[in-house]
């Protein structure tokens, strides 16, 4: 990974340290910290999209479950 000029970064947990890489892990709380502030925001946005995709998948599975199992099962009663 490319080396950058050392820069002091403050983590969300308040721990301050110097990094020379684009991405680093906080020694205190183990959260990722980013050299560039905008990459941190991109990461948060990506995380949000992953949650949204997971939520969509769960909703779809729930729909399939109701459609394929619950409705045919209840129509047998
Ligand atoms: Zn931290």
PDB file of N, CA and C and ligand atoms in Angstrom:
ATOM      1  N   UNK A   1       0.844  -1.197   0.000  1.00  0.00           N
ATOM      2  CA  UNK A   1       0.000   0.000   0.000  1.00  0.00           C
ATOM      3  C   UNK A   1       0.881   1.251   0.000  1.00  0.00           C
ATOM      4  N   UNK A   2       0.435   2.276  -0.700  1.00  0.00           N
ATOM      5  CA  UNK A   2       1.217   3.510  -0.801  1.00  0.00           C
ATOM      6  C   UNK A   2       1.391   4.189   0.559  1.00  0.00           C
ATOM      7  N   UNK A   3       2.519   4.820   0.736  1.00  0.00           N
ATOM      8  CA  UNK A   3       2.805   5.535   1.978  1.00  0.00           C
ATOM      9  C   UNK A   3       2.476   7.012   1.793  1.00  0.00           C
ATOM     10  N   UNK A   4       1.827   7.579   2.777  1.00  0.00           N
ATOM     11  CA  UNK A   4       1.445   8.981   2.727  1.00  0.00           C
ATOM     12  C   UNK A   4       2.191   9.734   3.822  1.00  0.00           C
ATOM     13  N   UNK A   5       2.290  11.069   3.684  1.00  0.00           N
ATOM     14  CA  UNK A   5       2.928  11.826   4.774  1.00  0.00           C
ATOM     15  C   UNK A   5       2.146  11.622   6.071  1.00  0.00           C
ATOM     16  N   UNK A   6       2.808  11.349   7.181  1.00  0.00           N
ATOM     17  CA  UNK A   6       2.089  11.087   8.428  1.00  0.00           C
ATOM     18  C   UNK A   6       1.127  12.218   8.786  1.00  0.00           C
ATOM     19  N   UNK A   7      -0.060  11.837   9.203  1.00  0.00           N
ATOM     20  CA  UNK A   7      -1.100  12.823   9.516  1.00  0.00           C
ATOM     21  C   UNK A   7      -1.783  12.398  10.807  1.00  0.00           C
ATOM     22  N   UNK A   8      -2.089  13.390  11.644  1.00  0.00           N
ATOM     23  CA  UNK A   8      -2.758  13.071  12.900  1.00  0.00           C
ATOM     24  C   UNK A   8      -4.264  12.989  12.675  1.00  0.00           C
ATOM     25  N   UNK A   9      -4.835  11.891  13.120  1.00  0.00           N
ATOM     26  CA  UNK A   9      -6.258  11.612  12.911  1.00  0.00           C
ATOM     27  C   UNK A   9      -6.905  11.384  14.262  1.00  0.00           C
ATOM     28  N   UNK A  10      -8.117  11.897  14.420  1.00  0.00           N
ATOM     29  CA  UNK A  10      -8.866  11.583  15.632  1.00  0.00           C
ATOM     30  C   UNK A  10     -10.006  10.641  15.290  1.00  0.00           C
ATOM     31  N   UNK A  11     -10.037   9.532  15.983  1.00  0.00           N
ATOM     32  CA  UNK A  11     -11.093   8.532  15.794  1.00  0.00           C
ATOM     33  C   UNK A  11     -12.376   9.027  16.432  1.00  0.00           C
ATOM     34  N   UNK A  12     -13.504   8.424  16.057  1.00  0.00           N
ATOM     35  CA  UNK A  12     -14.801   8.773  16.640  1.00  0.00           C
ATOM     36  C   UNK A  12     -14.816   8.548  18.149  1.00  0.00           C
ATOM     37  N   UNK A  13     -14.001   7.606  18.634  1.00  0.00           N
ATOM     38  CA  UNK A  13     -13.949   7.303  20.066  1.00  0.00           C
ATOM     39  C   UNK A  13     -13.106   8.306  20.834  1.00  0.00           C
ATOM     40  N   UNK A  14     -12.430   9.236  20.105  1.00  0.00           N
ATOM     41  CA  UNK A  14     -11.641  10.271  20.753  1.00  0.00           C
ATOM     42  C   UNK A  14     -10.157   9.979  20.795  1.00  0.00           C
ATOM     43  N   UNK A  15      -9.755   8.788  20.401  1.00  0.00           N
ATOM     44  CA  UNK A  15      -8.347   8.409  20.385  1.00  0.00           C
ATOM     45  C   UNK A  15      -7.650   9.099  19.215  1.00  0.00           C
ATOM     46  N   UNK A  16      -6.541   9.781  19.491  1.00  0.00           N
ATOM     47  CA  UNK A  16      -5.801  10.493  18.452  1.00  0.00           C
ATOM     48  C   UNK A  16      -4.490   9.781  18.178  1.00  0.00           C
ATOM     49  N   UNK A  17      -4.170   9.586  16.909  1.00  0.00           N
ATOM     50  CA  UNK A  17      -2.922   8.934  16.550  1.00  0.00           C
ATOM     51  C   UNK A  17      -2.508   9.349  15.137  1.00  0.00           C
ATOM     52  N   UNK A  18      -1.294   8.996  14.769  1.00  0.00           N
ATOM     53  CA  UNK A  18      -0.734   9.387  13.476  1.00  0.00           C
ATOM     54  C   UNK A  18      -0.792   8.211  12.519  1.00  0.00           C
ATOM     55  N   UNK A  19      -1.273   8.453  11.312  1.00  0.00           N
ATOM     56  CA  UNK A  19      -1.329   7.390  10.309  1.00  0.00           C
ATOM     57  C   UNK A  19      -0.605   7.826   9.039  1.00  0.00           C
ATOM     58  N   UNK A  20      -0.073   6.870   8.312  1.00  0.00           N
ATOM     59  CA  UNK A  20       0.574   7.154   7.027  1.00  0.00           C
ATOM     60  C   UNK A  20       0.028   6.242   5.933  1.00  0.00           C
ATOM     61  N   UNK A  21      -1.145   5.713   6.188  1.00  0.00           N
ATOM     62  CA  UNK A  21      -1.822   4.878   5.200  1.00  0.00           C
ATOM     63  C   UNK A  21      -3.232   5.397   5.000  1.00  0.00           C
ATOM     64  N   UNK A  22      -3.837   5.053   3.864  1.00  0.00           N
ATOM     65  CA  UNK A  22      -5.189   5.543   3.567  1.00  0.00           C
ATOM     66  C   UNK A  22      -6.211   4.998   4.551  1.00  0.00           C
ATOM     67  N   UNK A  23      -5.984   3.766   5.001  1.00  0.00           N
ATOM     68  CA  UNK A  23      -6.922   3.168   5.942  1.00  0.00           C
ATOM     69  C   UNK A  23      -6.147   2.542   7.086  1.00  0.00           C
ATOM     70  N   UNK A  24      -6.703   2.649   8.256  1.00  0.00           N
ATOM     71  CA  UNK A  24      -6.028   2.156   9.443  1.00  0.00           C
ATOM     72  C   UNK A  24      -7.084   1.712  10.433  1.00  0.00           C
ATOM     73  N   UNK A  25      -6.676   0.927  11.399  1.00  0.00           N
ATOM     74  CA  UNK A  25      -7.629   0.498  12.428  1.00  0.00           C
ATOM     75  C   UNK A  25      -7.266   1.166  13.733  1.00  0.00           C
ATOM     76  N   UNK A  26      -8.272   1.730  14.394  1.00  0.00           N
ATOM     77  CA  UNK A  26      -8.049   2.373  15.684  1.00  0.00           C
ATOM     78  C   UNK A  26      -7.569   1.330  16.687  1.00  0.00           C
ATOM     79  N   UNK A  27      -6.528   1.698  17.455  1.00  0.00           N
ATOM     80  CA  UNK A  27      -5.973   0.759  18.438  1.00  0.00           C
ATOM     81  C   UNK A  27      -6.879   0.622  19.655  1.00  0.00           C
ATOM     82  N   UNK A  28      -7.729   1.629  19.892  1.00  0.00           N
ATOM     83  CA  UNK A  28      -8.586   1.625  21.079  1.00  0.00           C
ATOM     84  C   UNK A  28      -9.911   0.903  20.843  1.00  0.00           C
ATOM     85  N   UNK A  29     -10.604   1.247  19.740  1.00  0.00           N
ATOM     86  CA  UNK A  29     -11.948   0.716  19.541  1.00  0.00           C
ATOM     87  C   UNK A  29     -12.042  -0.206  18.330  1.00  0.00           C
ATOM     88  N   UNK A  30     -10.936  -0.371  17.580  1.00  0.00           N
ATOM     89  CA  UNK A  30     -10.861  -1.284  16.434  1.00  0.00           C
ATOM     90  C   UNK A  30     -11.756  -0.878  15.264  1.00  0.00           C
ATOM     91  N   UNK A  31     -12.205   0.371  15.242  1.00  0.00           N
ATOM     92  CA  UNK A  31     -12.974   0.857  14.099  1.00  0.00           C
ATOM     93  C   UNK A  31     -12.027   1.320  12.996  1.00  0.00           C
ATOM     94  N   UNK A  32     -12.444   1.240  11.733  1.00  0.00           N
ATOM     95  CA  UNK A  32     -11.580   1.747  10.666  1.00  0.00           C
ATOM     96  C   UNK A  32     -11.512   3.274  10.708  1.00  0.00           C
ATOM     97  N   UNK A  33     -10.320   3.798  10.485  1.00  0.00           N
ATOM     98  CA  UNK A  33     -10.145   5.249  10.372  1.00  0.00           C
ATOM     99  C   UNK A  33      -9.514   5.524   9.012  1.00  0.00           C
ATOM    100  N   UNK A  34      -9.848   6.664   8.425  1.00  0.00           N
ATOM    101  CA  UNK A  34      -9.420   6.974   7.058  1.00  0.00           C
ATOM    102  C   UNK A  34      -8.574   8.225   7.017  1.00  0.00           C
ATOM    103  N   UNK A  35      -7.571   8.190   6.158  1.00  0.00           N
ATOM    104  CA  UNK A  35      -6.668   9.328   5.972  1.00  0.00           C
ATOM    105  C   UNK A  35      -7.451  10.519   5.430  1.00  0.00           C
ATOM    106  N   UNK A  36      -8.290  10.271   4.449  1.00  0.00           N
ATOM    107  CA  UNK A  36      -9.107  11.326   3.853  1.00  0.00           C
ATOM    108  C   UNK A  36     -10.525  11.244   4.419  1.00  0.00           C
ATOM    109  N   UNK A  37     -11.015  12.385   4.879  1.00  0.00           N
ATOM    110  CA  UNK A  37     -12.336  12.447   5.506  1.00  0.00           C
ATOM    111  C   UNK A  37     -13.436  11.965   4.554  1.00  0.00           C
ATOM    112  N   UNK A  38     -13.325  12.305   3.239  1.00  0.00           N
ATOM    113  CA  UNK A  38     -14.381  11.917   2.300  1.00  0.00           C
ATOM    114  C   UNK A  38     -14.454  10.402   2.102  1.00  0.00           C
ATOM    115  N   UNK A  39     -13.325   9.693   2.292  1.00  0.00           N
ATOM    116  CA  UNK A  39     -13.353   8.235   2.169  1.00  0.00           C
ATOM    117  C   UNK A  39     -14.122   7.609   3.323  1.00  0.00           C
ATOM    118  N   UNK A  40     -14.035   8.268   4.464  1.00  0.00           N
ATOM    119  CA  UNK A  40     -14.802   7.821   5.636  1.00  0.00           C
ATOM    120  C   UNK A  40     -16.294   7.907   5.332  1.00  0.00           C
ATOM    121  N   UNK A  41     -16.705   9.036   4.707  1.00  0.00           N
ATOM    122  CA  UNK A  41     -18.113   9.208   4.356  1.00  0.00           C
ATOM    123  C   UNK A  41     -18.535   8.200   3.297  1.00  0.00           C
ATOM    124  N   UNK A  42     -17.661   7.937   2.325  1.00  0.00           N
ATOM    125  CA  UNK A  42     -17.956   6.944   1.292  1.00  0.00           C
ATOM    126  C   UNK A  42     -18.158   5.576   1.928  1.00  0.00           C
ATOM    127  N   UNK A  43     -17.295   5.277   2.902  1.00  0.00           N
ATOM    128  CA  UNK A  43     -17.399   3.997   3.604  1.00  0.00           C
ATOM    129  C   UNK A  43     -18.726   3.890   4.335  1.00  0.00           C
ATOM    130  N   UNK A  44     -19.134   4.986   4.984  1.00  0.00           N
ATOM    131  CA  UNK A  44     -20.417   4.981   5.714  1.00  0.00           C
ATOM    132  C   UNK A  44     -21.569   4.775   4.745  1.00  0.00           C
ATOM    133  N   UNK A  45     -21.504   5.444   3.597  1.00  0.00           N
ATOM    134  CA  UNK A  45     -22.547   5.330   2.578  1.00  0.00           C
ATOM    135  C   UNK A  45     -22.615   3.903   2.043  1.00  0.00           C
ATOM    136  N   UNK A  46     -21.427   3.294   1.804  1.00  0.00           N
ATOM    137  CA  UNK A  46     -21.374   1.903   1.342  1.00  0.00           C
ATOM    138  C   UNK A  46     -21.978   0.958   2.370  1.00  0.00           C
ATOM    139  N   UNK A  47     -21.660   1.196   3.635  1.00  0.00           N
ATOM    140  CA  UNK A  47     -22.200   0.375   4.718  1.00  0.00           C
ATOM    141  C   UNK A  47     -23.722   0.476   4.736  1.00  0.00           C
ATOM    142  N   UNK A  48     -24.228   1.706   4.546  1.00  0.00           N
ATOM    143  CA  UNK A  48     -25.670   1.928   4.512  1.00  0.00           C
ATOM    144  C   UNK A  48     -26.311   1.164   3.354  1.00  0.00           C
ATOM    145  N   UNK A  49     -25.658   1.193   2.172  1.00  0.00           N
ATOM    146  CA  UNK A  49     -26.192   0.481   1.010  1.00  0.00           C
ATOM    147  C   UNK A  49     -26.197  -1.029   1.246  1.00  0.00           C
ATOM    148  N   UNK A  50     -25.171  -1.539   1.944  1.00  0.00           N
ATOM    149  CA  UNK A  50     -25.111  -2.967   2.249  1.00  0.00           C
ATOM    150  C   UNK A  50     -26.276  -3.346   3.172  1.00  0.00           C
ATOM    151  N   UNK A  51     -26.539  -2.500   4.177  1.00  0.00           N
ATOM    152  CA  UNK A  51     -27.664  -2.746   5.077  1.00  0.00           C
ATOM    153  C   UNK A  51     -28.978  -2.738   4.309  1.00  0.00           C
ATOM    154  N   UNK A  52     -29.087  -1.782   3.384  1.00  0.00           N
ATOM    155  CA  UNK A  52     -30.310  -1.642   2.587  1.00  0.00           C
ATOM    156  C   UNK A  52     -30.518  -2.882   1.716  1.00  0.00           C
ATOM    157  N   UNK A  53     -29.425  -3.372   1.099  1.00  0.00           N
ATOM    158  CA  UNK A  53     -29.492  -4.567   0.268  1.00  0.00           C
ATOM    159  C   UNK A  53     -29.873  -5.783   1.106  1.00  0.00           C
ATOM    160  N   UNK A  54     -29.304  -5.877   2.296  1.00  0.00           N
ATOM    161  CA  UNK A  54     -29.607  -6.990   3.201  1.00  0.00           C
ATOM    162  C   UNK A  54     -31.075  -6.942   3.608  1.00  0.00           C
ATOM    163  N   UNK A  55     -31.564  -5.735   3.899  1.00  0.00           N
ATOM    164  CA  UNK A  55     -32.961  -5.550   4.273  1.00  0.00           C
ATOM    165  C   UNK A  55     -33.879  -5.954   3.119  1.00  0.00           C
ATOM    166  N   UNK A  56     -33.505  -5.579   1.895  1.00  0.00           N
ATOM    167  CA  UNK A  56     -34.265  -5.944   0.707  1.00  0.00           C
ATOM    168  C   UNK A  56     -34.312  -7.452   0.532  1.00  0.00           C
ATOM    169  N   UNK A  57     -33.161  -8.116   0.741  1.00  0.00           N
ATOM    170  CA  UNK A  57     -33.077  -9.573   0.611  1.00  0.00           C
ATOM    171  C   UNK A  57     -33.945 -10.259   1.649  1.00  0.00           C
ATOM    172  N   UNK A  58     -33.914  -9.748   2.884  1.00  0.00           N
ATOM    173  CA  UNK A  58     -34.730 -10.338   3.960  1.00  0.00           C
ATOM    174  C   UNK A  58     -36.217 -10.152   3.661  1.00  0.00           C
ATOM    175  N   UNK A  59     -36.577  -8.959   3.176  1.00  0.00           N
ATOM    176  CA  UNK A  59     -37.977  -8.700   2.819  1.00  0.00           C
ATOM    177  C   UNK A  59     -38.432  -9.643   1.719  1.00  0.00           C
ATOM    178  N   UNK A  60     -37.550  -9.843   0.729  1.00  0.00           N
ATOM    179  CA  UNK A  60     -37.881 -10.733  -0.384  1.00  0.00           C
ATOM    180  C   UNK A  60     -38.069 -12.161   0.112  1.00  0.00           C
ATOM    181  N   UNK A  61     -37.168 -12.625   0.980  1.00  0.00           N
ATOM    182  CA  UNK A  61     -37.275 -13.976   1.534  1.00  0.00           C
ATOM    183  C   UNK A  61     -38.551 -14.130   2.361  1.00  0.00           C
ATOM    184  N   UNK A  62     -38.889 -13.094   3.110  1.00  0.00           N
ATOM    185  CA  UNK A  62     -40.114 -13.121   3.907  1.00  0.00           C
ATOM    186  C   UNK A  62     -41.332 -13.207   2.987  1.00  0.00           C
ATOM    187  N   UNK A  63     -41.295 -12.453   1.891  1.00  0.00           N
ATOM    188  CA  UNK A  63     -42.378 -12.471   0.914  1.00  0.00           C
ATOM    189  C   UNK A  63     -42.509 -13.865   0.291  1.00  0.00           C
ATOM    190  N   UNK A  64     -41.354 -14.450  -0.124  1.00  0.00           N
ATOM    191  CA  UNK A  64     -41.348 -15.783  -0.720  1.00  0.00           C
ATOM    192  C   UNK A  64     -41.876 -16.807   0.292  1.00  0.00           C
ATOM    193  N   UNK A  65     -41.448 -16.671   1.539  1.00  0.00           N
ATOM    194  CA  UNK A  65     -41.874 -17.581   2.595  1.00  0.00           C
ATOM    195  C   UNK A  65     -43.402 -17.536   2.765  1.00  0.00           C
ATOM    196  N   UNK A  66     -43.948 -16.327   2.815  1.00  0.00           N
ATOM    197  CA  UNK A  66     -45.398 -16.173   2.988  1.00  0.00           C
ATOM    198  C   UNK A  66     -46.139 -16.719   1.770  1.00  0.00           C
ATOM    199  N   UNK A  67     -45.627 -16.360   0.580  1.00  0.00           N
ATOM    200  CA  UNK A  67     -46.277 -16.750  -0.671  1.00  0.00           C
ATOM    201  C   UNK A  67     -46.225 -18.267  -0.907  1.00  0.00           C
ATOM    202  N   UNK A  68     -45.089 -18.892  -0.606  1.00  0.00           N
ATOM    203  CA  UNK A  68     -44.867 -20.300  -0.942  1.00  0.00           C
ATOM    204  C   UNK A  68     -45.285 -21.265   0.171  1.00  0.00           C
ATOM    205  N   UNK A  69     -45.249 -20.814   1.411  1.00  0.00           N
ATOM    206  CA  UNK A  69     -45.476 -21.736   2.526  1.00  0.00           C
ATOM    207  C   UNK A  69     -46.736 -21.386   3.311  1.00  0.00           C
ATOM    208  N   UNK A  70     -46.818 -20.147   3.770  1.00  0.00           N
ATOM    209  CA  UNK A  70     -47.913 -19.797   4.664  1.00  0.00           C
ATOM    210  C   UNK A  70     -49.260 -19.828   3.945  1.00  0.00           C
ATOM    211  N   UNK A  71     -49.340 -19.258   2.750  1.00  0.00           N
ATOM    212  CA  UNK A  71     -50.624 -19.186   2.020  1.00  0.00           C
ATOM    213  C   UNK A  71     -51.087 -20.589   1.575  1.00  0.00           C
ATOM    214  N   UNK A  72     -50.208 -21.409   0.914  1.00  0.00           N
ATOM    215  CA  UNK A  72     -50.655 -22.758   0.581  1.00  0.00           C
ATOM    216  C   UNK A  72     -51.011 -23.594   1.805  1.00  0.00           C
ATOM    217  N   UNK A  73     -50.271 -23.390   2.893  1.00  0.00           N
ATOM    218  CA  UNK A  73     -50.511 -24.160   4.122  1.00  0.00           C
ATOM    219  C   UNK A  73     -51.852 -23.773   4.725  1.00  0.00           C
ATOM    220  N   UNK A  74     -52.161 -22.457   4.756  1.00  0.00           N
ATOM    221  CA  UNK A  74     -53.403 -22.015   5.370  1.00  0.00           C
ATOM    222  C   UNK A  74     -54.600 -22.364   4.481  1.00  0.00           C
ATOM    223  N   UNK A  75     -54.397 -22.501   3.163  1.00  0.00           N
ATOM    224  CA  UNK A  75     -55.500 -22.863   2.274  1.00  0.00           C
ATOM    225  C   UNK A  75     -55.867 -24.339   2.408  1.00  0.00           C
ATOM    226  N   UNK A  76     -54.960 -25.125   3.029  1.00  0.00           N
ATOM    227  CA  UNK A  76     -55.237 -26.541   3.264  1.00  0.00           C
ATOM    228  C   UNK A  76     -56.139 -26.757   4.471  1.00  0.00           C
ATOM    229  N   UNK A  77     -56.230 -25.730   5.307  1.00  0.00           N
ATOM    230  CA  UNK A  77     -56.993 -25.897   6.546  1.00  0.00           C
ATOM    231  C   UNK A  77     -58.489 -25.971   6.248  1.00  0.00           C
TER     232      UNK A  77
HETATM  233 ZN1  LIG B   1     -11.302   4.550  18.101  1.00  0.00          ZN
END
